[in-house]
Short mmCIF file of C-alpha atoms in Angstrom, two decimals:
data_model
loop_
_atom_site.label_atom_id
_atom_site.label_comp_id
_atom_site.label_asym_id
_atom_site.label_seq_id
_atom_site.Cartn_x
_atom_site.Cartn_y
_atom_site.Cartn_z
CA UNK A 1 10.25 -32.85 1.52
CA UNK A 2 9.52 -31.48 -2.07
CA UNK A 3 6.08 -30.87 -1.34
CA UNK A 4 6.56 -29.19 1.57
CA UNK A 5 9.41 -26.72 -0.08
CA UNK A 6 7.36 -25.87 -2.37
CA UNK A 7 4.70 -24.61 0.44
CA UNK A 8 7.07 -23.24 1.44
CA UNK A 9 8.14 -21.25 -1.78
CA UNK A 10 4.47 -20.84 -2.07
CA UNK A 11 3.95 -19.36 0.54
CA UNK A 12 6.94 -16.90 0.90
CA UNK A 13 5.83 -15.66 -2.00
CA UNK A 14 2.04 -15.34 -1.70
CA UNK A 15 3.29 -12.93 1.41
CA UNK A 16 5.33 -10.76 -0.57
CA UNK A 17 3.57 -10.70 -3.41
CA UNK A 18 0.43 -9.90 -1.72
CA UNK A 19 2.00 -7.46 0.54
CA UNK A 20 3.26 -5.78 -2.79
CA UNK A 21 -0.32 -5.98 -4.02
CA UNK A 22 -1.64 -4.41 -1.30
CA UNK A 23 -0.17 -1.38 -1.02
CA UNK A 24 -1.27 1.45 -3.00
CA UNK A 25 -2.03 4.50 -0.87
CA UNK A 26 -3.75 3.14 2.62
CA UNK A 27 -5.76 0.25 1.02
CA UNK A 28 -5.76 -2.50 -1.14
CA UNK A 29 -4.45 -2.30 -4.40
CA UNK A 30 -4.64 -5.39 -6.55
CA UNK A 31 -4.50 -9.36 -5.57
CA UNK A 32 -1.62 -11.18 -6.47
CA UNK A 33 -3.45 -14.47 -5.82
CA UNK A 34 -5.90 -14.14 -8.58
CA UNK A 35 -3.36 -13.11 -11.86
CA UNK A 36 -0.63 -15.36 -10.50
CA UNK A 37 -0.91 -19.71 -10.14
CA UNK A 38 1.70 -19.75 -7.28
CA UNK A 39 1.74 -23.23 -7.75
CA UNK A 40 3.30 -22.68 -11.37
CA UNK A 41 6.77 -21.51 -11.11
CA UNK A 42 8.05 -20.92 -14.77
CA UNK A 43 11.37 -20.05 -15.94
CA UNK A 44 11.17 -17.15 -19.10
CA UNK A 45 15.15 -16.37 -20.87
CA UNK A 46 15.65 -13.57 -22.77
CA UNK A 47 17.23 -9.73 -23.12
CA UNK A 48 16.26 -7.89 -20.59
CA UNK A 49 15.19 -4.64 -22.29
CA UNK A 50 13.97 -2.00 -19.63
CA UNK A 51 14.05 -2.08 -15.68
CA UNK A 52 11.59 0.37 -14.95
CA UNK A 53 11.69 2.08 -11.06
CA UNK A 54 7.91 3.88 -11.53
CA UNK A 55 5.12 3.76 -8.60
CA UNK A 56 3.16 0.87 -8.27
CA UNK A 57 5.14 -1.24 -8.76
CA UNK A 58 8.92 -1.32 -10.45
CA UNK A 59 8.72 -3.19 -13.71
CA UNK A 60 11.23 -5.11 -15.43
CA UNK A 61 11.16 -6.18 -19.17
CA UNK A 62 12.01 -8.87 -21.39
CA UNK A 63 12.17 -10.29 -24.99
CA UNK A 64 11.69 -13.87 -24.87
CA UNK A 65 12.21 -15.77 -28.08
CA UNK A 66 9.16 -18.45 -28.26
CA UNK A 67 9.31 -22.31 -29.72
CA UNK A 68 7.62 -20.42 -32.71
CA UNK A 69 10.77 -17.89 -33.00
CA UNK A 70 8.61 -15.16 -32.41
CA UNK A 71 10.15 -12.53 -29.86
CA UNK A 72 7.56 -12.10 -27.02
CA UNK A 73 8.19 -8.92 -24.70
CA UNK A 74 7.28 -10.11 -21.27
CA UNK A 75 6.25 -8.09 -18.37
CA UNK A 76 7.41 -8.55 -14.56
CA UNK A 77 6.50 -6.83 -11.63
CA UNK A 78 8.57 -5.94 -8.71
CA UNK A 79 7.68 -4.23 -5.34
CA UNK A 80 7.35 -0.64 -5.29
CA UNK A 81 11.07 1.26 -6.11
CA UNK A 82 10.60 2.54 -2.53
CA UNK A 83 11.03 -0.82 -1.02
CA UNK A 84 14.53 -1.38 -2.92
CA UNK A 85 15.86 1.72 -2.34
CA UNK A 86 14.88 1.20 1.80
CA UNK A 87 17.52 -1.77 1.20
CA UNK A 88 19.85 0.21 -0.57
CA UNK A 89 19.20 -0.75 -3.79
CA UNK A 90 19.35 1.85 -7.21
CA UNK A 91 17.53 1.16 -10.08
CA UNK A 92 21.64 1.15 -11.78
CA UNK A 93 21.75 -2.29 -9.80
CA UNK A 94 19.66 -3.61 -12.22
CA UNK A 95 19.48 -1.66 -15.04
CA UNK A 96 23.34 -2.27 -15.32
CA UNK A 97 22.51 -5.36 -16.55
CA UNK A 98 20.15 -4.18 -20.14
CA UNK A 99 20.88 -5.87 -23.00
CA UNK A 100 22.05 -8.92 -21.26
CA UNK A 101 21.18 -12.96 -21.56
CA UNK A 102 19.24 -13.42 -18.31
CA UNK A 103 16.53 -16.23 -17.25
CA UNK A 104 14.07 -14.65 -15.25
CA UNK A 105 12.02 -17.25 -12.30
CA UNK A 106 8.05 -16.20 -12.03
CA UNK A 107 4.85 -17.68 -11.46
CA UNK A 108 2.39 -18.63 -14.44
CA UNK A 109 -0.42 -16.30 -15.44
CA UNK A 110 -3.83 -17.30 -15.27
CA UNK A 111 -4.84 -15.44 -17.99
CA UNK A 112 -1.92 -16.71 -20.10
CA UNK A 113 -0.79 -13.13 -20.77
CA UNK A 114 2.95 -12.99 -20.60
CA UNK A 115 3.22 -11.25 -17.55
CA UNK A 116 4.50 -12.55 -14.06
CA UNK A 117 5.48 -11.08 -10.44
CA UNK A 118 9.26 -11.06 -10.54
CA UNK A 119 10.40 -13.50 -7.97
CA UNK A 120 14.75 -14.02 -9.24
CA UNK A 121 16.92 -12.72 -12.19
CA UNK A 122 19.85 -14.56 -13.16
CA UNK A 123 22.48 -12.62 -15.02
CA UNK A 124 24.54 -13.44 -17.76
CA UNK A 125 27.29 -13.74 -15.30
CA UNK A 126 25.59 -16.34 -13.09
CA UNK A 127 24.76 -13.71 -10.57
CA UNK A 128 21.43 -13.57 -9.22
CA UNK A 129 19.09 -11.53 -7.40
CA UNK A 130 15.91 -12.97 -5.29
CA UNK A 131 13.16 -11.90 -3.44
CA UNK A 132 13.58 -13.79 -0.45
CA UNK A 133 10.91 -13.74 1.87
CA UNK A 134 10.58 -17.25 3.63
CA UNK A 135 8.41 -16.16 6.79
CA UNK A 136 9.97 -18.56 9.02
CA UNK A 137 13.41 -18.24 8.29
CA UNK B 1 -0.71 -27.08 4.42
CA UNK B 2 -1.36 -25.40 1.41
CA UNK B 3 -4.47 -23.87 2.51
CA UNK B 4 -2.16 -22.72 5.80
CA UNK B 5 -0.31 -21.56 3.37
CA UNK B 6 -2.68 -19.68 0.97
CA UNK B 7 -4.54 -18.40 4.31
CA UNK B 8 -1.27 -16.80 5.34
CA UNK B 9 -1.00 -15.34 2.44
CA UNK B 10 -4.76 -13.93 2.03
CA UNK B 11 -4.35 -12.73 5.82
CA UNK B 12 -1.91 -10.52 4.47
CA UNK B 13 -3.55 -9.19 1.70
CA UNK B 14 -6.53 -8.17 4.48
CA UNK B 15 -3.70 -5.80 5.74
CA UNK B 16 -3.47 -2.43 4.73
CA UNK B 17 -0.97 -0.13 4.38
CA UNK B 18 -1.79 1.62 7.48
CA UNK B 19 -0.87 -1.69 9.13
CA UNK B 20 2.18 -1.32 7.84
CA UNK B 21 2.83 2.16 9.04
CA UNK B 22 0.97 1.68 12.42
CA UNK B 23 0.14 -0.74 15.19
CA UNK B 24 -3.32 -0.76 16.16
CA UNK B 25 -3.00 -1.00 20.02
CA UNK B 26 -5.18 -1.86 22.44
CA UNK B 27 -3.23 -1.29 25.89
CA UNK B 28 -1.02 1.69 24.80
CA UNK B 29 2.19 2.30 27.27
CA UNK B 30 1.47 5.91 27.61
CA UNK B 31 4.12 7.57 28.47
CA UNK B 32 3.80 11.12 31.01
CA UNK B 33 1.82 13.48 30.15
CA UNK B 34 4.58 16.27 31.09
CA UNK B 35 6.19 13.53 28.19
CA UNK B 36 4.61 15.32 24.97
CA UNK B 37 6.02 17.97 23.36
CA UNK B 38 4.37 21.08 23.37
CA UNK B 39 3.47 24.28 21.22
CA UNK B 40 4.69 27.83 22.27
CA UNK B 41 0.76 28.37 22.77
CA UNK B 42 0.34 25.31 24.91
CA UNK B 43 -1.02 22.90 22.77
CA UNK B 44 0.10 19.58 22.13
CA UNK B 45 3.02 19.63 19.24
CA UNK B 46 1.37 17.45 16.23
CA UNK B 47 4.17 18.27 14.14
CA UNK B 48 6.79 15.79 12.44
CA UNK B 49 7.20 12.51 10.73
CA UNK B 50 4.69 10.07 11.55
CA UNK B 51 3.79 6.57 10.64
CA UNK B 52 7.37 5.32 10.49
CA UNK B 53 7.91 7.32 6.14
CA UNK B 54 9.05 3.44 5.57
CA UNK B 55 7.95 1.12 8.17
CA UNK B 56 8.27 -2.08 6.36
CA UNK B 57 12.39 -2.64 7.05
CA UNK B 58 13.99 -4.42 4.18
CA UNK B 59 17.26 -5.46 3.24
CA UNK B 60 19.60 -6.91 0.48
CA UNK B 61 21.82 -9.82 1.61
CA UNK B 62 24.81 -10.29 -0.39
CA UNK B 63 26.02 -13.69 -0.63
CA UNK B 64 29.83 -14.56 -1.60
CA UNK B 65 29.09 -15.09 -5.11
CA UNK B 66 27.77 -11.67 -5.47
CA UNK B 67 24.29 -12.51 -5.44
CA UNK B 68 21.66 -10.47 -4.01
CA UNK B 69 18.99 -12.02 -2.08
CA UNK B 70 16.05 -9.30 -1.07
CA UNK B 71 14.02 -10.17 2.01
CA UNK B 72 12.55 -7.95 5.16
CA UNK B 73 15.18 -7.19 7.38
CA UNK B 74 16.06 -9.87 10.05
CA UNK B 75 14.49 -12.16 7.78
CA UNK B 76 10.55 -12.01 9.27
CA UNK B 77 7.78 -10.04 8.03
CA UNK B 78 6.47 -7.68 11.02
CA UNK B 79 4.38 -8.98 13.38
CA UNK B 80 1.16 -6.86 12.62
CA UNK B 81 1.52 -7.93 9.18
CA UNK B 82 1.10 -11.68 9.41
CA UNK B 83 -1.57 -11.18 12.33
CA UNK B 84 -3.45 -8.22 11.70
CA UNK B 85 -6.18 -8.85 13.33
CA UNK B 86 -9.88 -8.00 12.10
CA UNK B 87 -10.53 -5.54 9.48
CA UNK B 88 -13.29 -2.99 9.49
CA UNK B 89 -15.78 -2.54 7.05
CA UNK B 90 -18.55 0.10 6.74
CA UNK B 91 -21.73 -1.12 6.90
CA UNK B 92 -24.09 0.16 4.34
CA UNK B 93 -27.67 0.51 4.62
CA UNK B 94 -29.69 -2.22 2.70
CA UNK B 95 -30.80 -0.60 -0.46
CA UNK B 96 -27.35 0.02 -1.47
CA UNK B 97 -25.92 -3.51 -0.35
CA UNK B 98 -26.89 -5.41 -3.39
CA UNK B 99 -24.79 -2.19 -5.53
CA UNK B 100 -21.49 -2.58 -3.31
CA UNK B 101 -21.91 -6.54 -4.66
CA UNK B 102 -22.14 -5.92 -7.64
CA UNK B 103 -19.37 -3.43 -7.51
CA UNK B 104 -17.17 -6.40 -5.52
CA UNK B 105 -18.32 -9.04 -8.14
CA UNK B 106 -16.94 -6.98 -10.93
CA UNK B 107 -13.34 -5.97 -11.74
CA UNK B 108 -13.00 -3.38 -8.69
CA UNK B 109 -8.87 -2.74 -10.53
CA UNK B 110 -11.18 -1.65 -13.40
CA UNK B 111 -13.39 0.53 -11.34
CA UNK B 112 -11.31 1.97 -8.79
CA UNK B 113 -9.17 5.13 -9.39
CA UNK B 114 -6.92 4.57 -7.37
CA UNK B 115 -5.06 1.89 -9.35
CA UNK B 116 -5.29 4.22 -12.82
CA UNK B 117 -3.02 6.49 -10.23
CA UNK B 118 -6.08 8.31 -9.33
CA UNK B 119 -6.60 10.35 -5.49
CA UNK B 120 -7.66 7.67 -2.65
CA UNK B 121 -9.27 10.47 -0.77
CA UNK B 122 -10.55 10.54 2.45
CA UNK B 123 -10.35 8.54 4.72
CA UNK B 124 -8.68 6.00 2.19
CA UNK B 125 -5.32 8.14 2.44
CA UNK B 126 -4.82 6.91 5.83
CA UNK B 127 -2.72 8.71 8.23
CA UNK B 128 -0.73 11.70 7.34
CA UNK B 129 3.28 10.91 7.22
CA UNK B 130 3.95 14.94 7.99
CA UNK B 131 2.06 16.97 9.93
CA UNK B 132 3.07 20.79 10.24
CA UNK B 133 1.48 22.57 13.21
CA UNK B 134 0.74 26.02 13.48
CA UNK B 135 -1.14 28.67 15.75
CA UNK B 136 -3.97 28.84 13.51
CA UNK B 137 -3.82 25.96 10.67
CA UNK B 138 -2.49 22.01 9.95
CA UNK B 139 -0.60 21.15 7.08
CA UNK B 140 -1.23 17.64 6.35
CA UNK B 141 1.55 16.22 3.95
CA UNK B 142 1.55 12.93 2.03
CA UNK B 143 3.09 10.89 -0.57
CA UNK B 144 2.01 7.72 -1.52
CA UNK B 145 1.96 5.71 -4.65
CA UNK B 146 -0.65 7.58 -6.57
CA UNK B 147 1.27 11.00 -5.80
CA UNK B 148 1.74 14.01 -3.29
CA UNK B 149 -1.08 14.95 -1.52
CA UNK B 150 -1.60 18.39 1.00
CA UNK B 151 -4.41 19.51 3.03
CA UNK B 152 -4.62 22.72 4.87
CA UNK B 153 -7.04 22.61 7.99
CA UNK B 154 -8.09 25.72 9.27
CA UNK B 155 -7.91 25.84 13.63
CA UNK B 156 -9.10 29.48 14.12
CA UNK B 157 -12.59 29.00 13.47
CA UNK B 158 -12.29 30.87 9.96
CA UNK B 159 -14.73 30.41 7.57
CA UNK B 160 -14.21 27.98 4.61
CA UNK B 161 -13.61 28.91 1.46
CA UNK B 162 -16.16 28.15 -1.16
CA UNK B 163 -15.58 25.55 -3.46
CA UNK B 164 -16.96 22.44 -5.63
CA UNK B 165 -16.78 18.94 -4.03
CA UNK B 166 -13.26 17.71 -4.00
CA UNK B 167 -11.16 14.36 -3.57
CA UNK B 168 -10.36 16.27 0.03
CA UNK B 169 -12.64 18.08 0.80
CA UNK B 170 -13.33 21.12 3.16
CA UNK B 171 -11.60 20.13 6.58
CA UNK B 172 -11.77 22.57 10.01
CA UNK B 173 -10.08 21.63 12.80
CA UNK B 174 -10.84 22.43 16.75
CA UNK B 175 -9.49 21.22 19.99
CA UNK B 176 -11.27 19.30 21.98
CA UNK B 177 -8.79 19.16 25.67
CA UNK B 178 -5.44 17.36 24.09
CA UNK B 179 -7.14 15.79 20.93
CA UNK B 180 -7.29 17.43 17.46
CA UNK B 181 -10.49 17.14 15.71
CA UNK B 182 -10.69 17.43 12.43
CA UNK B 183 -14.04 17.40 10.24
CA UNK B 184 -14.20 17.28 6.70
CA UNK B 185 -16.82 17.85 4.06
CA UNK B 186 -17.46 18.46 0.68
CA UNK B 187 -15.65 15.38 -0.36
CA UNK B 188 -16.41 14.02 -4.09
CA UNK B 189 -18.11 11.38 -5.42
CA UNK B 190 -15.23 10.05 -7.03
CA UNK B 191 -13.33 8.53 -4.36
CA UNK B 192 -14.09 5.98 -1.84
CA UNK B 193 -13.78 5.41 1.24
CA UNK B 194 -12.03 2.05 1.45
CA UNK B 195 -10.46 -0.10 -1.41
CA UNK B 196 -13.40 -2.43 -1.92
CA UNK B 197 -15.05 -0.46 -3.33
CA UNK B 198 -17.02 1.17 -0.96
CA UNK B 199 -18.29 4.31 -2.38
CA UNK B 200 -20.19 7.13 -0.43
CA UNK B 201 -22.38 9.93 -1.14
CA UNK B 202 -21.43 13.62 -0.79
CA UNK B 203 -22.87 13.62 2.23
CA UNK B 204 -19.96 11.73 3.81
CA UNK B 205 -18.22 13.48 6.16
CA UNK B 206 -14.90 12.56 8.10
CA UNK B 207 -14.36 12.66 11.31
CA UNK B 208 -10.33 12.61 12.04
CA UNK B 209 -9.05 12.88 15.72
CA UNK B 210 -4.98 13.08 16.98
CA UNK B 211 -3.43 12.96 20.11
CA UNK B 212 0.19 13.15 20.55
CA UNK B 213 0.95 10.67 23.57
CA UNK B 214 4.61 11.13 24.59
CA UNK B 215 6.41 10.28 20.80
CA UNK B 216 3.04 8.90 19.51
CA UNK B 217 0.37 9.69 17.71
CA UNK B 218 -3.29 8.42 18.23
CA UNK B 219 -5.45 8.68 15.54
CA UNK B 220 -8.93 7.83 14.75
CA UNK B 221 -11.27 8.31 12.10
CA UNK B 222 -15.26 7.65 11.85
CA UNK B 223 -16.51 8.21 8.55
CA UNK B 224 -20.44 9.76 8.23
CA UNK B 225 -22.35 9.25 5.47
CA UNK B 226 -26.49 9.12 6.53
CA UNK B 227 -27.11 8.26 3.11
CA UNK B 228 -25.73 5.35 2.64
CA UNK B 229 -24.37 3.89 5.24
CA UNK B 230 -26.57 2.64 8.01
CA UNK B 231 -24.07 3.51 11.12
CA UNK B 232 -21.15 5.21 11.24
CA UNK B 233 -17.88 3.40 10.47
CA UNK B 234 -15.61 3.62 13.39
CA UNK B 235 -12.33 2.75 12.08
CA UNK B 236 -9.23 1.11 14.15
CA UNK B 237 -7.56 3.83 16.13
CA UNK B 238 -4.06 3.50 14.92
CA UNK B 239 -1.04 4.49 17.16
CA UNK B 240 1.33 6.05 15.13
CA UNK B 241 5.00 6.42 15.54
CA UNK B 242 8.10 9.14 14.63
CA UNK B 243 9.29 8.61 11.20
CA UNK B 244 13.20 8.53 10.53
CA UNK B 245 13.27 9.04 6.87
CA UNK B 246 11.78 12.74 4.99
CA UNK B 247 9.19 13.12 2.94
CA UNK B 248 10.12 12.92 -0.82
CA UNK B 249 8.29 12.88 -3.88
CA UNK B 250 7.21 9.61 -4.90
CA UNK B 251 8.21 8.18 -7.79
CA UNK B 252 5.84 8.39 -10.70
CA UNK B 253 2.94 6.63 -11.42
CA UNK B 254 2.30 4.92 -14.41
CA UNK B 255 -1.19 5.12 -14.96
CA UNK B 256 -1.20 3.49 -18.78
CA UNK B 257 0.91 0.61 -17.12
CA UNK B 258 -2.02 0.34 -14.30
CA UNK B 259 -4.78 0.18 -16.54
CA UNK B 260 -2.83 -2.44 -18.16
CA UNK B 261 -2.51 -4.79 -15.37
CA UNK B 262 -6.16 -4.04 -14.68
CA UNK B 263 -7.23 -6.85 -16.81
CA UNK B 264 -5.28 -8.73 -15.36
CA UNK B 265 -7.86 -10.81 -13.19
CA UNK B 266 -10.13 -9.60 -11.25
CA UNK B 267 -9.01 -9.00 -7.28
CA UNK B 268 -10.06 -11.23 -4.51
CA UNK B 269 -12.60 -8.92 -1.98
CA UNK B 270 -9.95 -8.45 0.50
CA UNK B 271 -12.96 -8.89 3.28
#
């Protein structure tokens, strides 16, 4: 059951990220599958520093303190801003949380770079924003 | 199960934006011809917003505690996205196949101008998102991830202006019955004809055919490049639908960010 659920999550994120990754204009942009390991969800805790509504993808940056005490600037990639906008979401819906301690769920970067696809963010007040693309929902 | 999951994702990755903005149609439920709007001079009217503007529908579902889940409207991806069907690919002459394979084996992100906010060019830009039709010309408008593009296509036979090759070239339009045929040449080799490294020569010509059928617009594209292609590349027909969202200036494209992401990993071949 656990494996099934993981597969479903893997599949749903693969779908949406492939969708987002496939879009530039009329043809493919870049592949999500080569960048992220969708079998390895990870959480990054830190301070939300930047929200960019910009093409080709939205970007969220989080300063996270590593085990060695050094701060690492993480960058998380979301969908194109027009997708959020179409659902009635504005930049400020995210940007109003800048400066807060947040927890971002992403997937491990295959190159061990501090970047990843934006899956879920939990804000300081416990409320969350999640990309939900379960196909058979 | 895992293989199925990845296969599903891969299938979606093989789709293109055009598939999102239009549905390939084998059997079209064509309305009566007299339902097709006409211009004052009796031509089919191609004017309007096409492709759905923002064809993928999303929604933000708010839970009781104020948390939000963002996903496809209705919770399911469009069928055309899940099952896009076979993808069309240009057939290169044998002497150019090694070059294509070599490019595809490398990091296409780094080679792709679009990845760094460059112009997609023709025919990669896809179908126009808005058409403004006048008696002597049509204007094609696009607002994409790489920025804004316009093309002015004469339909009155006036000679093309003298210019160096460019990303959208020089096009000329003519009516073939109720179909507008736009043939474009003088195209720069800086662009690709498709996202998987499909390079072309300066001999490439792109022939687009637009046919209004009721409230739909059929869009056919043939790419001719006798220099590098073994045969013309006939792309699958698209049937565009009327869009409701007006065309707007797209968000700026961050070339620096895109470039920094280019080395995150080579993208898979989308074939």
